Short mmCIF file of C-alpha atoms and ligand atoms in Angstrom, two decimals:
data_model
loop_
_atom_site.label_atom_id
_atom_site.label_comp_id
_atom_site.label_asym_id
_atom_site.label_seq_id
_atom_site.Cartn_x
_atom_site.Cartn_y
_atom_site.Cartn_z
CA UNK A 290 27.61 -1.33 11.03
CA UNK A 291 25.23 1.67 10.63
CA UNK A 292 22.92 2.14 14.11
CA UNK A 293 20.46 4.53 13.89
CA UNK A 294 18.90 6.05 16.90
CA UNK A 295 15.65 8.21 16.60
CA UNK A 296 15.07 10.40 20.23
CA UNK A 297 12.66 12.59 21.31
CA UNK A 298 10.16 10.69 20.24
CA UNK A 299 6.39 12.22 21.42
CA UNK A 300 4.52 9.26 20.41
CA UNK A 301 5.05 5.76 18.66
CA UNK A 302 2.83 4.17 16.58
CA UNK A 303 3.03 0.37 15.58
CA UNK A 304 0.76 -0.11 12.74
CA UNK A 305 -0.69 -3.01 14.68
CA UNK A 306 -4.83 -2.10 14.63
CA UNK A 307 -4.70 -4.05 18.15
CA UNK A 308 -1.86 -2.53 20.06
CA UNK A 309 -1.80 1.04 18.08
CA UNK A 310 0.14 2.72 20.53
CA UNK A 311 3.69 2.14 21.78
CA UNK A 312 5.62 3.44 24.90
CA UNK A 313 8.81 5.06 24.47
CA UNK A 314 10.52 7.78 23.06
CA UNK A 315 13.33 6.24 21.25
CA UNK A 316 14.03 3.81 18.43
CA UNK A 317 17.01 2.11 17.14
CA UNK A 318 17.85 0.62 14.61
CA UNK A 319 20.78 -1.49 13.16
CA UNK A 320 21.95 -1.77 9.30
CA UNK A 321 18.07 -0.77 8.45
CA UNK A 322 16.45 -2.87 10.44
CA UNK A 323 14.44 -2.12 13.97
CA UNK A 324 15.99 -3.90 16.91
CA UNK A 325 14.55 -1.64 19.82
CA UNK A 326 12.34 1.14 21.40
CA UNK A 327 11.54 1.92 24.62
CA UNK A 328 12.98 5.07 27.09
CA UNK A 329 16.02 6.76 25.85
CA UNK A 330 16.78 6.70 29.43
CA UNK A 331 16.78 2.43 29.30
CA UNK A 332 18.53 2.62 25.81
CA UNK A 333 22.28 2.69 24.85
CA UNK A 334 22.72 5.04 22.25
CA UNK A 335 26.20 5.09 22.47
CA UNK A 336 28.12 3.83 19.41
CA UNK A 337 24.93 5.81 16.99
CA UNK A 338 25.96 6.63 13.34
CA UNK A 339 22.96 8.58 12.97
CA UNK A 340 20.78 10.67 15.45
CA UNK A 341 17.54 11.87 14.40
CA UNK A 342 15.75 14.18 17.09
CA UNK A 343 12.05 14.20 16.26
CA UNK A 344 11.63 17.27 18.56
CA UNK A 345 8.44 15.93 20.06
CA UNK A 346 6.40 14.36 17.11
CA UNK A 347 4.86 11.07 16.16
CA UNK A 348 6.51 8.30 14.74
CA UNK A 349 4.83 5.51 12.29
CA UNK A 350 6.17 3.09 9.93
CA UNK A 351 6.39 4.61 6.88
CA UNK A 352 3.30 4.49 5.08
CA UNK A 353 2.57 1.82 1.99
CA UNK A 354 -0.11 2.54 -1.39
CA UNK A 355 -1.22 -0.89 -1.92
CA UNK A 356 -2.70 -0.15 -5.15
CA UNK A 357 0.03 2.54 -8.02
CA UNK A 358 -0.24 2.20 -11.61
CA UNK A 359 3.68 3.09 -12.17
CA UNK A 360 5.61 2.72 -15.78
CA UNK A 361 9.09 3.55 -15.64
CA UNK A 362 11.55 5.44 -13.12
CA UNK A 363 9.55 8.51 -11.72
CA UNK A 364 7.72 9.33 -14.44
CA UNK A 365 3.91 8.44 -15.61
CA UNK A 366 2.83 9.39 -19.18
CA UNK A 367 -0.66 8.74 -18.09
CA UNK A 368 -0.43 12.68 -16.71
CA UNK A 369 2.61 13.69 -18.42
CA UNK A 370 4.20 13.81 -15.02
CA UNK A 371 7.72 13.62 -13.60
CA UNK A 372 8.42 13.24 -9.78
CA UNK A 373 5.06 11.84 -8.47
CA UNK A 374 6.86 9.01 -6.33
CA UNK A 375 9.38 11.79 -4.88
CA UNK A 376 6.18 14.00 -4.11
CA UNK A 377 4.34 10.56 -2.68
CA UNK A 378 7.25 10.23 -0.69
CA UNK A 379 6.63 13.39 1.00
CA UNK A 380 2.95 12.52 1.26
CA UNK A 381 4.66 10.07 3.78
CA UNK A 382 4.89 7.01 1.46
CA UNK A 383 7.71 4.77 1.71
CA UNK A 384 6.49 1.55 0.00
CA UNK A 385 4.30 1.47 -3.23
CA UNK A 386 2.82 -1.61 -4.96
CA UNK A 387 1.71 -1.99 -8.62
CA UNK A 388 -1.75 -3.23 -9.91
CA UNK A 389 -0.40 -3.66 -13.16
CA UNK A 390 1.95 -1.10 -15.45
CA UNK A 391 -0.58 -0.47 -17.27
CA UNK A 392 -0.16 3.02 -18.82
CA UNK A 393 2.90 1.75 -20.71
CA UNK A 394 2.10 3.39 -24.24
CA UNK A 395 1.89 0.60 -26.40
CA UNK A 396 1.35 -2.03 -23.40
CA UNK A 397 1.71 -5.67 -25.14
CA UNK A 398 -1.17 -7.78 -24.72
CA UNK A 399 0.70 -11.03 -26.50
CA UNK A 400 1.94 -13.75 -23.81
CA UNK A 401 5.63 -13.38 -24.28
CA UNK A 402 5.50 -9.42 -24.69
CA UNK A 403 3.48 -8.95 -21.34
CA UNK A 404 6.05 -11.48 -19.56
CA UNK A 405 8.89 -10.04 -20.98
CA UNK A 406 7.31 -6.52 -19.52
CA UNK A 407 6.40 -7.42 -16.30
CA UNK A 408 10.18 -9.10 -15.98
CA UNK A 409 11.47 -5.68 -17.12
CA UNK A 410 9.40 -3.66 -14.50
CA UNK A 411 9.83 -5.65 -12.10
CA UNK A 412 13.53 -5.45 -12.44
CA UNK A 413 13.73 -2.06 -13.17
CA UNK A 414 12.03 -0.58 -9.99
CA UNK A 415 13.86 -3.01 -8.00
CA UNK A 416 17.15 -1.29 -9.60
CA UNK A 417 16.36 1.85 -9.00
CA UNK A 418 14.32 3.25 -5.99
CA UNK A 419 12.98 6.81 -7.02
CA UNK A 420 13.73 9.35 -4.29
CA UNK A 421 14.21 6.02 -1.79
CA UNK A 422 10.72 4.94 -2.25
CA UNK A 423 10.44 1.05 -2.48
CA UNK A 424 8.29 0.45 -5.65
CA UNK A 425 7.42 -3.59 -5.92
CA UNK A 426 6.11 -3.52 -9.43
CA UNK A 427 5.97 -5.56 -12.35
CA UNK A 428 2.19 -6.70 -12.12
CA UNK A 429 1.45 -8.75 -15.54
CA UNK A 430 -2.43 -8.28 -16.56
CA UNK A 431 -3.83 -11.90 -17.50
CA UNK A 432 -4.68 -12.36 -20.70
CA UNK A 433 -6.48 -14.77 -22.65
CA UNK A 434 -4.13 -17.90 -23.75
CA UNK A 435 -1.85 -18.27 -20.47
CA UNK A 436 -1.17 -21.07 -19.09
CA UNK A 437 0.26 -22.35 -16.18
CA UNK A 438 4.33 -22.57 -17.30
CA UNK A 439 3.80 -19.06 -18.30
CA UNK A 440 3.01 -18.19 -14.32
CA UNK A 441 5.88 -20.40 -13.54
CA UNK A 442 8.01 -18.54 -15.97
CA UNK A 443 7.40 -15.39 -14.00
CA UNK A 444 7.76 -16.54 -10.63
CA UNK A 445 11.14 -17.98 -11.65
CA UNK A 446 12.20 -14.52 -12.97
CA UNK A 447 11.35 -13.06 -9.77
CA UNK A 448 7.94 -11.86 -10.55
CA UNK A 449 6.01 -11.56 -7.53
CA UNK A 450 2.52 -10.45 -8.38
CA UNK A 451 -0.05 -10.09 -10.62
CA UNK A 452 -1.67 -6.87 -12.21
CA UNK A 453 -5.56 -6.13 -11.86
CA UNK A 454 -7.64 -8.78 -12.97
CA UNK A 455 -9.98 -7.72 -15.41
CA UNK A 456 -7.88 -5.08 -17.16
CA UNK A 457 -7.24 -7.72 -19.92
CA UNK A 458 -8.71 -9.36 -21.84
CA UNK A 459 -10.03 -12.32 -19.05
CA UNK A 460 -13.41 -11.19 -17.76
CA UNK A 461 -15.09 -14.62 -16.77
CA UNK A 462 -14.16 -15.78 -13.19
CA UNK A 463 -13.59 -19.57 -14.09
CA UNK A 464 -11.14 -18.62 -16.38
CA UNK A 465 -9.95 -15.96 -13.84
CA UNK A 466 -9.78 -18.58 -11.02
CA UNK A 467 -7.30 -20.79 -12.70
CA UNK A 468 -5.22 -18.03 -13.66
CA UNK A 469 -5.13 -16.68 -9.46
CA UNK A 470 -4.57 -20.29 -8.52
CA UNK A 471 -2.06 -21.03 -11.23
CA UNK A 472 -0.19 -17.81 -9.99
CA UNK A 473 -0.41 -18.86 -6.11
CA UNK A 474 0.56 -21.58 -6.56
CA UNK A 475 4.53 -20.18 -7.55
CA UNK A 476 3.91 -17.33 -4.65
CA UNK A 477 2.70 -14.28 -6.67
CA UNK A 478 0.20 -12.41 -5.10
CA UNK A 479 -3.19 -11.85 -6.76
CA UNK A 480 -5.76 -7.96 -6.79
CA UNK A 481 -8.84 -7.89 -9.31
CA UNK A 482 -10.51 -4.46 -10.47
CA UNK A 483 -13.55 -4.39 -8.38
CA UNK A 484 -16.86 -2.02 -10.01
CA UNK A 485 -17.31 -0.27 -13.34
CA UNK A 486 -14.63 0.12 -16.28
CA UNK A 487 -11.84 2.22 -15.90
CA UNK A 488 -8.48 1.92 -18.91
CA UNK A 489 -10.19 1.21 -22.36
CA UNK A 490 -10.11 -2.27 -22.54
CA UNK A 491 -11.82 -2.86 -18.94
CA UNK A 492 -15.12 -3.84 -17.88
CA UNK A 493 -17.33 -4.20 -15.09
CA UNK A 494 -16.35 -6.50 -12.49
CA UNK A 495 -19.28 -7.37 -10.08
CA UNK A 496 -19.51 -9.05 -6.38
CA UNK A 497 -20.41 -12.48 -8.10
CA UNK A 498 -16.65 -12.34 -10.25
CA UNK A 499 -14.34 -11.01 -7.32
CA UNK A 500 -16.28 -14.31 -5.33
CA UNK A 501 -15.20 -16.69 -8.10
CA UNK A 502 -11.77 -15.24 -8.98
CA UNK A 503 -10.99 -15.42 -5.41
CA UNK A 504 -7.70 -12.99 -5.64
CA UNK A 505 -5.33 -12.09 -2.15
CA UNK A 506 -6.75 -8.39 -2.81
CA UNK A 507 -10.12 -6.61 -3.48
CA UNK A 508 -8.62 -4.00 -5.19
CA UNK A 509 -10.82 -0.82 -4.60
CA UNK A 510 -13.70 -2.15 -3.33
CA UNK A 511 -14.74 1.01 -3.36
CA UNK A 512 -14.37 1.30 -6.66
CA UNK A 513 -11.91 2.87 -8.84
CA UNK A 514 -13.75 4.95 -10.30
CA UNK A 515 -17.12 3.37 -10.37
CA UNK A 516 -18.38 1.64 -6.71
CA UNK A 517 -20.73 -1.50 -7.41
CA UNK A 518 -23.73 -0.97 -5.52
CA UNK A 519 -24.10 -1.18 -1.78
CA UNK A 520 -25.55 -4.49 -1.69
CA UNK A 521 -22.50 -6.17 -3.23
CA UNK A 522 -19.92 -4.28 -1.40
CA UNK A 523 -21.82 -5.78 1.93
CA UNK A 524 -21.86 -9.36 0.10
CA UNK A 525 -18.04 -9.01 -0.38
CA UNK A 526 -17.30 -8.14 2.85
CA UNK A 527 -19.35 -10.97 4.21
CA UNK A 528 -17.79 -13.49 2.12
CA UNK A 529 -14.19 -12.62 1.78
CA UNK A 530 -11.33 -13.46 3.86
CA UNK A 531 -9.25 -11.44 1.29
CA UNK A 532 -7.80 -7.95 1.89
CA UNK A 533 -10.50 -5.26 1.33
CA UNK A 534 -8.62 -2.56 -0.53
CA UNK A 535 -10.01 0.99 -0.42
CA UNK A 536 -8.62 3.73 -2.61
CA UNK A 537 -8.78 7.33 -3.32
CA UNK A 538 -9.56 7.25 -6.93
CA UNK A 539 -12.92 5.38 -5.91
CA UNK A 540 -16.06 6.43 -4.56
CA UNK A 541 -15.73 7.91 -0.92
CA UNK A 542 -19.15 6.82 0.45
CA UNK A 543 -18.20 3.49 -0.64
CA UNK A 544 -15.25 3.68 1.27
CA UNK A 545 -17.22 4.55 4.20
CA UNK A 546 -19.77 1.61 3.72
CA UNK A 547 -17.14 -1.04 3.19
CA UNK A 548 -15.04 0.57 6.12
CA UNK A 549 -18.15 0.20 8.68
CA UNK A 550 -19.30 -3.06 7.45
CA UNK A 551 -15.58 -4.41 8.00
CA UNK A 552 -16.27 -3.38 11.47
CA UNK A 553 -19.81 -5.10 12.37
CA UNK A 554 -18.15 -8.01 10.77
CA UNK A 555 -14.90 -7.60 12.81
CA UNK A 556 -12.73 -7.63 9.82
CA UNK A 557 -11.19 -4.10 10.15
CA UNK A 558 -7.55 -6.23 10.33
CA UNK A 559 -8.59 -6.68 6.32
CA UNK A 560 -8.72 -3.26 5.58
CA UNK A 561 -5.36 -1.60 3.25
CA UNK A 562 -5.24 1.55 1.80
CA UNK A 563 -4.47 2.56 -2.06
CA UNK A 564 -4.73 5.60 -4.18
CA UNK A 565 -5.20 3.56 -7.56
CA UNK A 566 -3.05 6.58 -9.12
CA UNK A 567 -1.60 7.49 -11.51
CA UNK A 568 -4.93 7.30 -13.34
CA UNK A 569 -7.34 9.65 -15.60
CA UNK A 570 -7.91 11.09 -12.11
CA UNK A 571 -4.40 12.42 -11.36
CA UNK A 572 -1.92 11.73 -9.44
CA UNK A 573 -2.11 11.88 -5.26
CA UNK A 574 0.78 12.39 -3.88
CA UNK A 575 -1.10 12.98 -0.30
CA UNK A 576 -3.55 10.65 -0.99
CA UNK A 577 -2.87 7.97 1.51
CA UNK A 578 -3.16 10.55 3.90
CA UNK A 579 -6.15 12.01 3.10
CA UNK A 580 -7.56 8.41 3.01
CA UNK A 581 -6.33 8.30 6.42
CA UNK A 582 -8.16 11.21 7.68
CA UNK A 583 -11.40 10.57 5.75
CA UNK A 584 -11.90 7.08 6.87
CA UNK A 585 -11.07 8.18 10.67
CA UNK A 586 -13.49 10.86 9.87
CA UNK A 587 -16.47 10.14 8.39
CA UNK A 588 -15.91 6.06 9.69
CA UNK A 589 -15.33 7.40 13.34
CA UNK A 590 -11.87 5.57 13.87
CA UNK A 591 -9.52 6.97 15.85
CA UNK A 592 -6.29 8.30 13.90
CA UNK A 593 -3.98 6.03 15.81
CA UNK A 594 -5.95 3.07 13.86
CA UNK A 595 -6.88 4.36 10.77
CA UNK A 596 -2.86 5.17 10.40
CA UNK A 597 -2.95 0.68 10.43
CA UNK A 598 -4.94 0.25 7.51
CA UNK A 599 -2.00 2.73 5.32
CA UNK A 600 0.55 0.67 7.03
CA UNK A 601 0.66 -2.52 9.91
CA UNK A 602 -2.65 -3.48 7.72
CA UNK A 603 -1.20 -3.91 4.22
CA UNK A 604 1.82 -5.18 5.48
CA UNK A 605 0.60 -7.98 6.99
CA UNK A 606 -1.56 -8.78 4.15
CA UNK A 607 1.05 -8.30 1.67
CA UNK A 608 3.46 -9.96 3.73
CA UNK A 609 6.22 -6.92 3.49
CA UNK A 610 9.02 -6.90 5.68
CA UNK A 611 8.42 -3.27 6.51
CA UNK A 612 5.20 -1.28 7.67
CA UNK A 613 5.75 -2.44 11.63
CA UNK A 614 7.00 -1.03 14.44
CA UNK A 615 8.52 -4.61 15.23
CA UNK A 616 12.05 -6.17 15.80
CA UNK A 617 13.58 -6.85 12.31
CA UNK A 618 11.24 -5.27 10.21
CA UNK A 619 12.96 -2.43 7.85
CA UNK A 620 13.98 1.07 9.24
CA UNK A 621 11.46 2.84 7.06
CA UNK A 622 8.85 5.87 9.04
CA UNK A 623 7.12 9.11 8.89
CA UNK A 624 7.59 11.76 11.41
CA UNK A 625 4.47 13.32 11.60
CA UNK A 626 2.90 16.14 13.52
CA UNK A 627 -0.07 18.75 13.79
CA UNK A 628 -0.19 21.03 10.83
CA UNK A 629 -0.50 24.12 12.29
CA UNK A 630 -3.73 25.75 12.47
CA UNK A 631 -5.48 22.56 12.45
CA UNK A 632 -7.97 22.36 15.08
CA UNK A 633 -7.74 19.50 17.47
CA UNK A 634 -5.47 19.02 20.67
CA UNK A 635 -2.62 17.07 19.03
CA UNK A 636 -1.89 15.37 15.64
CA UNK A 637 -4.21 12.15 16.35
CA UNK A 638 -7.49 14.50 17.41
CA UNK A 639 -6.33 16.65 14.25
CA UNK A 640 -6.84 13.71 11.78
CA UNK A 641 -9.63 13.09 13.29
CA UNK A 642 -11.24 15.76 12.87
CA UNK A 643 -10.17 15.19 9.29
CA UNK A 644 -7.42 17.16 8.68
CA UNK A 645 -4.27 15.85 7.57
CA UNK A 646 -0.74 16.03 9.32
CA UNK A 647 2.68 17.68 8.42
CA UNK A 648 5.07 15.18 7.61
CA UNK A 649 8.75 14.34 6.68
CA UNK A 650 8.91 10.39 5.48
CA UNK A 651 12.36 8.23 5.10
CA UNK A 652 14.00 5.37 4.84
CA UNK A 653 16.89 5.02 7.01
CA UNK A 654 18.78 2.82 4.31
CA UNK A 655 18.76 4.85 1.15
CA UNK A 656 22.04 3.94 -0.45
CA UNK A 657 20.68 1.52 -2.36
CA UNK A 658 20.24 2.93 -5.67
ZN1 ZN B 210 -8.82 -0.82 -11.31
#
């Protein structure tokens, strides 16, 4: 048995938009999983394998990027860059999802090529965790000429979701639609590129085809790069009870709009995070923190809820075992504090005042290679 106990704790946060704030000043946890936090004084920390002293600063669950284009181990070829999930993991990411692989040079496009890739990402990510970071990947793009047994195919190899819509060569929403459904139906979740063309190959996705396709995700509703306009971005938030994802690579005002519509419509529980890199924009390896500080910013949250939508938010939409301060989710956090210099009281008045913190991110179970 490995028991982990984290003291000296200044502040907790739970990822949970409607409780954002725990008491306590200690956490344990047991074989990588949380069982308890509270008062180190109320807490046997006896029989710890590990002791962690956070000297005073804020703990989160580690943070999660709903929306990475990854390719193979820790390397994208999309920026000729090596290490960008070890420097994301610094950025305070523990947990990255795929939209789709697709920057694999020489991505195939034919039915058993693209399932035969996704299988292989999937499993290969899953096999290797770069720097500790948990990468779910293997994200097939739909293509023309699918049909259902293929999406059964997939889910039976342990394929668990499905690239951006649109990226392919499927850019009608009936079509779309049957695709999302076919893949729901074996338990793979579902994101669609949301505004103007990105990769070549892509095209413009408007309100009207995210409505019919009906995926689990709005990927970057705020574009990625191009926003659609306003009006739209109001009808999707009105209409959909789908995760609204907003992203660094898109358009911040966008964010902004879809981030204070969410909240007239009380919908803020929908909002997740993403960078949408690496893409012809770069690579962020801070970027779900500087979403973080942005939307608490310019959207008037306070940090200690903005800090949900990178992690209590996407969880819960994505259904992840991790991303909660909660008993049995995974041992995975951020120990963040007040980069110094930045104006503000503490860490939370810091971010929101729009700077971003200093952090050190890890999972407690990295042995897993
Ligand atoms: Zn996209």
């Amino acid at each position: 048995m490995t028991k982990l106990v984290i003291k000296n704790i200044g502040q907790i946060l739970s990822g949970k938009l409607e409780e954002p704030i725990l008491d306590g000043d200690c956490l344990v946890a047991v074989d990588g999983k949380i069982i308890q936090w509270g008062y180190e004084k109320d807490i046997d920390c006896e029989t710890a394998t590990t002791v962690v002293d956070a000297h005073g600063v804020i703990l989160a669950p580690g943070l999660i990027d709903s929306h990475i284009h990854p390719v193979v181990g820790d390397y994208t070829p999309r920026q000729q860059q090596l290490h960008w999930i070890d420097s994301t993991l610094h950025g305070g990411v523990t947990t990255l999802i795929s939209a789709g692989e697709v920057h694999m040079p020489g991505r195939p496009k034919d039915i058993v090529g693209l399932k035969a890739m996704a299988i292989a990402s999937q499993r290969w990510y899953e096999n290797f965790r770069p720097s500790g970071v948990k990468v779910h990947a293997g994200a097939p793009v739909i293509e023309h000429g699918m049909v259902e047994e293929d999406f059964k195919d997939l889910a039976d190899a342990g394929v668990k979701l499905l690239g951006e819509v649109g990226l392919g060569t499927v850019k009608d929403g009936k079509t779309a639609q049957q695709m999302v459904n076919w893949a729901r139906k074996y338990g793979m979740q579902s994101t669609i590129h949301t505004g103007g063309p990105s990769i070549p190959g892509s095209g413009l996705i408007d309100a009207d085809m995210v409505i019919e396709t009906g995926t689990d995700v709005i990927g970057h509703i705020n574009g990625g790069h191009s926003a659609l306009p306003d009006d739209q971005i109001i009808c999707l938030c009105e209409s959909c009870k789908s995760a609204f994802e907003i992203v660094h690579n898109g358009n911040e005002r966008s964010a902004v709009l879809a981030l204070n519509t969410a909240r007239e419509l009380d919908k803020l529980d929908q909002v997740i995070l993403g960078t949408d890199g690496p893409a012809g924009s770069g690579v962020q390896p801070l970027g779900i923190l500087r979403m973080v500080a942005m939307l608490s910013a310019f959207g008037n949250v306070p940090a200690e809820k903005a800090f949900c939508f990178a992690n209590g938010n996407t969880a819960r939409q994505r259904e992840l075992d991790t991303g909660l301060i909660e008993v049995g989710k995974c041992a995975d956090f951020v120990l963040m504090d007040q980069a110094q210099h930045a104006p503000g009281k503490n860490l939370l008045e810091s971010v929101q005042f729009g700077n971003l913190p200093r952090c050190n991110a890890f999972h407690f179970q990295l042995n897993r290679l």
